[in-house]
Amino acid sequence: DVVLTQTPPTLSATIGQSVSISCRSSQSLLHSNGNTYLNWLLQRPGQPPQLLIYLVSRLESGVPNRFSGSGSGTDFTLKISGVEAEDLGVYYCVQSTHAPLTFGSGTKLEIK
Amino acid sequence: QVNLLQSGAALVKPGASVKLSCKASGYTFTDYYIHWVKQSHGKSLEWIGYINPNSGYTNYNEKFKSKATLTVDKSTNTAYMELSRLTSEDSATYYCTSPLFDYWGQGVMVTVSS
């Protein structure tokens, strides 16, 4: 199975600070069809996860543009440019290039 | 709008089975697969598998092949997941979700306890 390693496990930020979360894959996530199926999710406390970014860098409809995704192959990054209070929660990367689908271990964002 | 409504929390005894439901609305039910995901308390997410509501075709994570059975009822736009031979390791919140993870059910907590 593909292992997704997220760092850091926890992140503490002040409002307005920019932060980045890394997701490294044990295998390339480039599919034979040319797409890279790497998404980012945010799970707020007591809520189901919500989709932020799909296909590495495409912003889901309704998601603020302070969120951005980048990367290729095995290394991916989620950046939040100017953290807001509502951004607290746990961030997960998830890949669906290889079966079985797998999730990262999560990065918990706390607001100072 | 798309909505995935899951059944309520369940308390079940060890060794028993439980059948969870996920009722879809706001789109054509047979157009999209339904995926199921497990989240143990305070932990990350695990993909259980998916079902094609149109054909009934299923694809399971090997880890859950002997644990979960996915079915659908097209007449009610409802997907089901039955979990069998429950143990404490099955105590978790279970979600149904769309293929792109853009829509999620609210989750159902299953507690296995005598």
PDB file of C-alpha atoms in Angstrom:
ATOM      1  CA  ASP A   1       0.000   0.000   0.000  1.00  0.00           C
ATOM      2  CA  VAL A   2       1.085   3.594  -0.641  1.00  0.00           C
ATOM      3  CA  VAL A   3       2.179   5.303   2.565  1.00  0.00           C
ATOM      4  CA  LEU A   4       1.593   9.038   2.838  1.00  0.00           C
ATOM      5  CA  THR A   5       3.795  10.736   5.425  1.00  0.00           C
ATOM      6  CA  GLN A   6       2.607  14.122   6.605  1.00  0.00           C
ATOM      7  CA  THR A   7       4.770  16.658   8.393  1.00  0.00           C
ATOM      8  CA  PRO A   8       4.583  18.281  10.794  1.00  0.00           C
ATOM      9  CA  PRO A   9       2.092  16.278  12.893  1.00  0.00           C
ATOM     10  CA  THR A  10       1.047  19.450  14.672  1.00  0.00           C
ATOM     11  CA  LEU A  11       1.314  23.078  13.717  1.00  0.00           C
ATOM     12  CA  SER A  12       0.670  26.141  15.822  1.00  0.00           C
ATOM     13  CA  ALA A  13       0.045  29.414  14.009  1.00  0.00           C
ATOM     14  CA  THR A  14      -1.088  32.942  14.724  1.00  0.00           C
ATOM     15  CA  ILE A  15      -3.841  34.601  12.728  1.00  0.00           C
ATOM     16  CA  GLY A  16      -2.416  35.920   9.494  1.00  0.00           C
ATOM     17  CA  GLN A  17       0.635  33.670   9.512  1.00  0.00           C
ATOM     18  CA  SER A  18       1.373  31.565   6.432  1.00  0.00           C
ATOM     19  CA  VAL A  19       1.985  27.845   6.970  1.00  0.00           C
ATOM     20  CA  SER A  20       2.810  24.787   4.880  1.00  0.00           C
ATOM     21  CA  ILE A  21       2.085  21.102   5.320  1.00  0.00           C
ATOM     22  CA  SER A  22       4.088  18.416   3.543  1.00  0.00           C
ATOM     23  CA  CYS A  23       2.787  15.097   2.243  1.00  0.00           C
ATOM     24  CA  ARG A  24       5.361  12.615   0.956  1.00  0.00           C
ATOM     25  CA  SER A  25       4.351   9.435  -0.820  1.00  0.00           C
ATOM     26  CA  SER A  26       6.171   6.092  -0.797  1.00  0.00           C
ATOM     27  CA  GLN A  27       5.475   5.827  -4.540  1.00  0.00           C
ATOM     28  CA  SER A  28       4.937   8.243  -7.363  1.00  0.00           C
ATOM     29  CA  LEU A  29       1.309   9.338  -7.564  1.00  0.00           C
ATOM     30  CA  LEU A  30       1.471  10.069 -11.288  1.00  0.00           C
ATOM     31  CA  HIS A  31      -1.180   7.889 -12.920  1.00  0.00           C
ATOM     32  CA  SER A  32      -0.628   6.326 -16.322  1.00  0.00           C
ATOM     33  CA  ASN A  33      -3.328   8.650 -17.669  1.00  0.00           C
ATOM     34  CA  GLY A  34      -1.222  11.686 -16.776  1.00  0.00           C
ATOM     35  CA  ASN A  35      -3.243  12.787 -13.750  1.00  0.00           C
ATOM     36  CA  THR A  36      -1.930  12.875 -10.192  1.00  0.00           C
ATOM     37  CA  TYR A  37      -4.701  11.926  -7.794  1.00  0.00           C
ATOM     38  CA  LEU A  38      -3.647  13.708  -4.636  1.00  0.00           C
ATOM     39  CA  ASN A  39      -6.254  15.641  -2.646  1.00  0.00           C
ATOM     40  CA  TRP A  40      -6.219  17.649   0.556  1.00  0.00           C
ATOM     41  CA  LEU A  41      -8.988  17.515   3.150  1.00  0.00           C
ATOM     42  CA  LEU A  42      -9.723  19.510   6.294  1.00  0.00           C
ATOM     43  CA  GLN A  43     -11.570  17.965   9.206  1.00  0.00           C
ATOM     44  CA  ARG A  44     -12.841  20.520  11.680  1.00  0.00           C
ATOM     45  CA  PRO A  45     -13.633  19.302  15.209  1.00  0.00           C
ATOM     46  CA  GLY A  46     -16.763  17.169  15.272  1.00  0.00           C
ATOM     47  CA  GLN A  47     -17.265  17.412  11.509  1.00  0.00           C
ATOM     48  CA  PRO A  48     -16.712  15.102   8.551  1.00  0.00           C
ATOM     49  CA  PRO A  49     -13.752  15.978   6.356  1.00  0.00           C
ATOM     50  CA  GLN A  50     -14.227  18.521   3.591  1.00  0.00           C
ATOM     51  CA  LEU A  51     -12.405  18.725   0.297  1.00  0.00           C
ATOM     52  CA  LEU A  52     -10.023  21.655  -0.134  1.00  0.00           C
ATOM     53  CA  ILE A  53      -7.773  20.747  -3.063  1.00  0.00           C
ATOM     54  CA  TYR A  54      -8.010  18.014  -5.707  1.00  0.00           C
ATOM     55  CA  LEU A  55      -5.606  16.856  -8.404  1.00  0.00           C
ATOM     56  CA  VAL A  56      -2.697  18.389  -6.459  1.00  0.00           C
ATOM     57  CA  SER A  57      -3.503  22.033  -7.041  1.00  0.00           C
ATOM     58  CA  ARG A  58      -7.133  22.567  -8.078  1.00  0.00           C
ATOM     59  CA  LEU A  59      -9.145  24.554  -5.577  1.00  0.00           C
ATOM     60  CA  GLU A  60     -12.524  23.050  -4.715  1.00  0.00           C
ATOM     61  CA  SER A  61     -15.467  25.343  -5.348  1.00  0.00           C
ATOM     62  CA  GLY A  62     -16.224  27.584  -2.386  1.00  0.00           C
ATOM     63  CA  VAL A  63     -12.832  27.090  -0.735  1.00  0.00           C
ATOM     64  CA  PRO A  64     -10.991  30.361   0.016  1.00  0.00           C
ATOM     65  CA  ASN A  65      -8.044  31.069  -2.251  1.00  0.00           C
ATOM     66  CA  ARG A  66      -5.680  31.391   0.705  1.00  0.00           C
ATOM     67  CA  PHE A  67      -5.419  27.601   0.299  1.00  0.00           C
ATOM     68  CA  SER A  68      -3.123  26.330  -2.421  1.00  0.00           C
ATOM     69  CA  GLY A  69      -1.586  23.014  -3.347  1.00  0.00           C
ATOM     70  CA  SER A  70       1.562  22.134  -5.228  1.00  0.00           C
ATOM     71  CA  GLY A  71       3.925  19.279  -5.927  1.00  0.00           C
ATOM     72  CA  SER A  72       4.473  16.326  -8.185  1.00  0.00           C
ATOM     73  CA  GLY A  73       5.566  12.702  -8.109  1.00  0.00           C
ATOM     74  CA  THR A  74       6.079  11.922  -4.443  1.00  0.00           C
ATOM     75  CA  ASP A  75       6.281  15.357  -2.793  1.00  0.00           C
ATOM     76  CA  PHE A  76       3.283  17.570  -2.193  1.00  0.00           C
ATOM     77  CA  THR A  77       2.548  20.700  -0.186  1.00  0.00           C
ATOM     78  CA  LEU A  78      -0.536  22.466   1.098  1.00  0.00           C
ATOM     79  CA  LYS A  79      -0.031  26.126   1.865  1.00  0.00           C
ATOM     80  CA  ILE A  80      -2.315  28.437   3.789  1.00  0.00           C
ATOM     81  CA  SER A  81      -1.471  32.061   3.040  1.00  0.00           C
ATOM     82  CA  GLY A  82      -2.774  33.943   6.039  1.00  0.00           C
ATOM     83  CA  VAL A  83      -4.309  31.562   8.562  1.00  0.00           C
ATOM     84  CA  GLU A  84      -7.750  32.430   9.856  1.00  0.00           C
ATOM     85  CA  ALA A  85      -9.437  31.155  13.008  1.00  0.00           C
ATOM     86  CA  GLU A  86     -11.804  28.905  11.030  1.00  0.00           C
ATOM     87  CA  ASP A  87      -8.818  26.997   9.594  1.00  0.00           C
ATOM     88  CA  LEU A  88      -8.202  25.066  12.786  1.00  0.00           C
ATOM     89  CA  GLY A  89      -8.590  21.320  12.494  1.00  0.00           C
ATOM     90  CA  VAL A  90      -6.777  18.331  11.062  1.00  0.00           C
ATOM     91  CA  TYR A  91      -5.515  18.338   7.489  1.00  0.00           C
ATOM     92  CA  TYR A  92      -5.192  15.093   5.544  1.00  0.00           C
ATOM     93  CA  CYS A  93      -3.720  14.270   2.189  1.00  0.00           C
ATOM     94  CA  VAL A  94      -5.300  11.350   0.330  1.00  0.00           C
ATOM     95  CA  GLN A  95      -4.216   9.517  -2.802  1.00  0.00           C
ATOM     96  CA  SER A  96      -6.380   7.589  -5.220  1.00  0.00           C
ATOM     97  CA  THR A  97      -3.800   6.836  -7.910  1.00  0.00           C
ATOM     98  CA  HIS A  98      -3.054   3.410  -6.464  1.00  0.00           C
ATOM     99  CA  ALA A  99      -5.373   0.884  -4.854  1.00  0.00           C
ATOM    100  CA  PRO A 100      -6.128   0.831  -2.038  1.00  0.00           C
ATOM    101  CA  LEU A 101      -6.788   4.541  -1.527  1.00  0.00           C
ATOM    102  CA  THR A 102      -4.755   5.765   1.398  1.00  0.00           C
ATOM    103  CA  PHE A 103      -4.732   8.800   3.675  1.00  0.00           C
ATOM    104  CA  GLY A 104      -1.923  10.611   5.407  1.00  0.00           C
ATOM    105  CA  SER A 105      -1.706  10.510   9.189  1.00  0.00           C
ATOM    106  CA  GLY A 106      -2.910  14.082   9.491  1.00  0.00           C
ATOM    107  CA  THR A 107      -1.571  17.472  10.563  1.00  0.00           C
ATOM    108  CA  LYS A 108      -3.334  19.234  13.383  1.00  0.00           C
ATOM    109  CA  LEU A 109      -3.442  23.006  13.015  1.00  0.00           C
ATOM    110  CA  GLU A 110      -3.851  24.953  16.227  1.00  0.00           C
ATOM    111  CA  ILE A 111      -4.387  28.683  16.482  1.00  0.00           C
ATOM    112  CA  LYS A 112      -2.185  30.491  18.991  1.00  0.00           C
TER     113      LYS A 112
ATOM    114  CA  GLN B   1     -27.805  20.087  -3.508  1.00  0.00           C
ATOM    115  CA  VAL B   2     -26.018  16.800  -2.948  1.00  0.00           C
ATOM    116  CA  ASN B   3     -26.682  15.256   0.436  1.00  0.00           C
ATOM    117  CA  LEU B   4     -25.582  11.978   1.996  1.00  0.00           C
ATOM    118  CA  LEU B   5     -27.646  11.171   5.062  1.00  0.00           C
ATOM    119  CA  GLN B   6     -26.386   8.394   7.294  1.00  0.00           C
ATOM    120  CA  SER B   7     -28.222   6.328   9.873  1.00  0.00           C
ATOM    121  CA  GLY B   8     -27.878   6.990  13.584  1.00  0.00           C
ATOM    122  CA  ALA B   9     -25.280   5.777  16.054  1.00  0.00           C
ATOM    123  CA  ALA B  10     -25.187   2.084  16.876  1.00  0.00           C
ATOM    124  CA  LEU B  11     -24.282   0.167  20.022  1.00  0.00           C
ATOM    125  CA  VAL B  12     -23.690  -3.476  19.216  1.00  0.00           C
ATOM    126  CA  LYS B  13     -22.412  -6.526  21.049  1.00  0.00           C
ATOM    127  CA  PRO B  14     -19.165  -8.278  20.190  1.00  0.00           C
ATOM    128  CA  GLY B  15     -19.661 -10.945  17.558  1.00  0.00           C
ATOM    129  CA  ALA B  16     -22.788  -9.328  16.164  1.00  0.00           C
ATOM    130  CA  SER B  17     -23.298  -7.540  12.843  1.00  0.00           C
ATOM    131  CA  VAL B  18     -24.528  -4.065  12.025  1.00  0.00           C
ATOM    132  CA  LYS B  19     -25.879  -2.569   8.815  1.00  0.00           C
ATOM    133  CA  LEU B  20     -25.245   1.123   8.199  1.00  0.00           C
ATOM    134  CA  SER B  21     -27.139   3.176   5.650  1.00  0.00           C
ATOM    135  CA  CYS B  22     -26.313   6.192   3.499  1.00  0.00           C
ATOM    136  CA  LYS B  23     -29.249   7.819   1.695  1.00  0.00           C
ATOM    137  CA  ALA B  24     -28.270   9.980  -1.267  1.00  0.00           C
ATOM    138  CA  SER B  25     -30.221  12.929  -2.650  1.00  0.00           C
ATOM    139  CA  GLY B  26     -29.680  15.881  -4.952  1.00  0.00           C
ATOM    140  CA  TYR B  27     -28.174  13.925  -7.839  1.00  0.00           C
ATOM    141  CA  THR B  28     -28.747  10.804  -9.922  1.00  0.00           C
ATOM    142  CA  PHE B  29     -27.825   8.003  -7.525  1.00  0.00           C
ATOM    143  CA  THR B  30     -26.510   5.647 -10.196  1.00  0.00           C
ATOM    144  CA  ASP B  31     -24.111   8.236 -11.663  1.00  0.00           C
ATOM    145  CA  TYR B  32     -21.467   8.070  -8.932  1.00  0.00           C
ATOM    146  CA  TYR B  33     -19.788   5.420  -6.843  1.00  0.00           C
ATOM    147  CA  ILE B  34     -20.241   5.519  -3.080  1.00  0.00           C
ATOM    148  CA  HIS B  35     -17.112   5.096  -0.962  1.00  0.00           C
ATOM    149  CA  TRP B  36     -16.924   4.152   2.696  1.00  0.00           C
ATOM    150  CA  VAL B  37     -14.255   5.356   5.112  1.00  0.00           C
ATOM    151  CA  LYS B  38     -13.441   4.364   8.712  1.00  0.00           C
ATOM    152  CA  GLN B  39     -12.105   6.706  11.359  1.00  0.00           C
ATOM    153  CA  SER B  40     -11.130   5.217  14.686  1.00  0.00           C
ATOM    154  CA  HIS B  41     -11.355   7.637  17.605  1.00  0.00           C
ATOM    155  CA  GLY B  42      -8.711  10.319  17.363  1.00  0.00           C
ATOM    156  CA  LYS B  43      -7.037   8.607  14.443  1.00  0.00           C
ATOM    157  CA  SER B  44      -6.653   8.976  10.729  1.00  0.00           C
ATOM    158  CA  LEU B  45      -8.894   7.723   7.964  1.00  0.00           C
ATOM    159  CA  GLU B  46      -9.012   4.302   6.294  1.00  0.00           C
ATOM    160  CA  TRP B  47     -10.626   3.519   2.973  1.00  0.00           C
ATOM    161  CA  ILE B  48     -12.922   0.513   3.183  1.00  0.00           C
ATOM    162  CA  GLY B  49     -14.102   0.265  -0.413  1.00  0.00           C
ATOM    163  CA  TYR B  50     -16.623   1.476  -2.935  1.00  0.00           C
ATOM    164  CA  ILE B  51     -19.731   0.312  -4.733  1.00  0.00           C
ATOM    165  CA  ASN B  52     -21.028   1.215  -8.167  1.00  0.00           C
ATOM    166  CA  PRO B  53     -24.745   1.830  -7.539  1.00  0.00           C
ATOM    167  CA  ASN B  54     -25.580   1.174 -11.172  1.00  0.00           C
ATOM    168  CA  SER B  55     -24.048  -2.294 -11.484  1.00  0.00           C
ATOM    169  CA  GLY B  56     -23.530  -3.295  -7.863  1.00  0.00           C
ATOM    170  CA  TYR B  57     -19.824  -3.829  -8.576  1.00  0.00           C
ATOM    171  CA  THR B  58     -17.718  -3.524  -5.450  1.00  0.00           C
ATOM    172  CA  ASN B  59     -14.038  -2.944  -4.790  1.00  0.00           C
ATOM    173  CA  TYR B  60     -12.686  -3.490  -1.290  1.00  0.00           C
ATOM    174  CA  ASN B  61      -9.547  -2.649   0.561  1.00  0.00           C
ATOM    175  CA  GLU B  62      -8.028  -6.075   1.211  1.00  0.00           C
ATOM    176  CA  LYS B  63      -7.979  -5.258   4.919  1.00  0.00           C
ATOM    177  CA  PHE B  64     -11.777  -5.026   5.018  1.00  0.00           C
ATOM    178  CA  LYS B  65     -12.741  -7.786   2.594  1.00  0.00           C
ATOM    179  CA  SER B  66     -13.898 -10.174   5.306  1.00  0.00           C
ATOM    180  CA  LYS B  67     -15.344  -7.406   7.475  1.00  0.00           C
ATOM    181  CA  ALA B  68     -17.491  -5.206   5.250  1.00  0.00           C
ATOM    182  CA  THR B  69     -20.170  -5.934   2.660  1.00  0.00           C
ATOM    183  CA  LEU B  70     -21.399  -3.075   0.453  1.00  0.00           C
ATOM    184  CA  THR B  71     -24.800  -3.078  -1.198  1.00  0.00           C
ATOM    185  CA  VAL B  72     -27.287  -0.587  -2.629  1.00  0.00           C
ATOM    186  CA  ASP B  73     -31.030  -0.246  -3.023  1.00  0.00           C
ATOM    187  CA  LYS B  74     -31.630   1.778  -6.172  1.00  0.00           C
ATOM    188  CA  SER B  75     -35.341   2.124  -5.403  1.00  0.00           C
ATOM    189  CA  THR B  76     -34.540   4.232  -2.337  1.00  0.00           C
ATOM    190  CA  ASN B  77     -31.191   5.746  -3.434  1.00  0.00           C
ATOM    191  CA  THR B  78     -29.569   4.158  -0.418  1.00  0.00           C
ATOM    192  CA  ALA B  79     -26.180   2.546   0.010  1.00  0.00           C
ATOM    193  CA  TYR B  80     -25.514   0.086   2.814  1.00  0.00           C
ATOM    194  CA  MET B  81     -22.460  -1.279   4.563  1.00  0.00           C
ATOM    195  CA  GLU B  82     -22.772  -4.343   6.745  1.00  0.00           C
ATOM    196  CA  LEU B  83     -19.998  -5.008   9.244  1.00  0.00           C
ATOM    197  CA  SER B  84     -19.793  -8.536  10.551  1.00  0.00           C
ATOM    198  CA  ARG B  85     -18.244 -10.377  13.525  1.00  0.00           C
ATOM    199  CA  LEU B  86     -17.728  -7.116  15.339  1.00  0.00           C
ATOM    200  CA  THR B  87     -14.918  -6.611  17.836  1.00  0.00           C
ATOM    201  CA  SER B  88     -13.698  -3.605  19.797  1.00  0.00           C
ATOM    202  CA  GLU B  89     -11.381  -2.828  16.869  1.00  0.00           C
ATOM    203  CA  ASP B  90     -14.476  -2.014  14.815  1.00  0.00           C
ATOM    204  CA  SER B  91     -15.579   0.746  17.196  1.00  0.00           C
ATOM    205  CA  ALA B  92     -15.206   3.861  15.049  1.00  0.00           C
ATOM    206  CA  THR B  93     -17.002   6.494  13.036  1.00  0.00           C
ATOM    207  CA  TYR B  94     -17.902   5.406   9.536  1.00  0.00           C
ATOM    208  CA  TYR B  95     -18.489   7.805   6.669  1.00  0.00           C
ATOM    209  CA  CYS B  96     -19.948   7.424   3.206  1.00  0.00           C
ATOM    210  CA  THR B  97     -18.481   9.778   0.649  1.00  0.00           C
ATOM    211  CA  SER B  98     -18.413  10.620  -3.036  1.00  0.00           C
ATOM    212  CA  PRO B  99     -15.556   9.482  -5.302  1.00  0.00           C
ATOM    213  CA  LEU B 100     -13.762  12.832  -5.229  1.00  0.00           C
ATOM    214  CA  PHE B 101     -14.361  13.221  -1.465  1.00  0.00           C
ATOM    215  CA  ASP B 102     -16.302  16.405  -2.214  1.00  0.00           C
ATOM    216  CA  TYR B 103     -19.449  15.191  -0.436  1.00  0.00           C
ATOM    217  CA  TRP B 104     -19.546  13.345   2.885  1.00  0.00           C
ATOM    218  CA  GLY B 105     -22.216  11.890   5.080  1.00  0.00           C
ATOM    219  CA  GLN B 106     -22.303  13.181   8.638  1.00  0.00           C
ATOM    220  CA  GLY B 107     -20.761   9.961   9.898  1.00  0.00           C
ATOM    221  CA  VAL B 108     -22.131   7.246  12.147  1.00  0.00           C
ATOM    222  CA  MET B 109     -20.472   6.136  15.341  1.00  0.00           C
ATOM    223  CA  VAL B 110     -20.428   2.408  15.948  1.00  0.00           C
ATOM    224  CA  THR B 111     -19.600   1.237  19.461  1.00  0.00           C
ATOM    225  CA  VAL B 112     -18.926  -2.434  20.069  1.00  0.00           C
ATOM    226  CA  SER B 113     -19.465  -3.311  23.710  1.00  0.00           C
ATOM    227  CA  SER B 114     -21.109  -5.984  25.805  1.00  0.00           C
TER     228      SER B 114
END
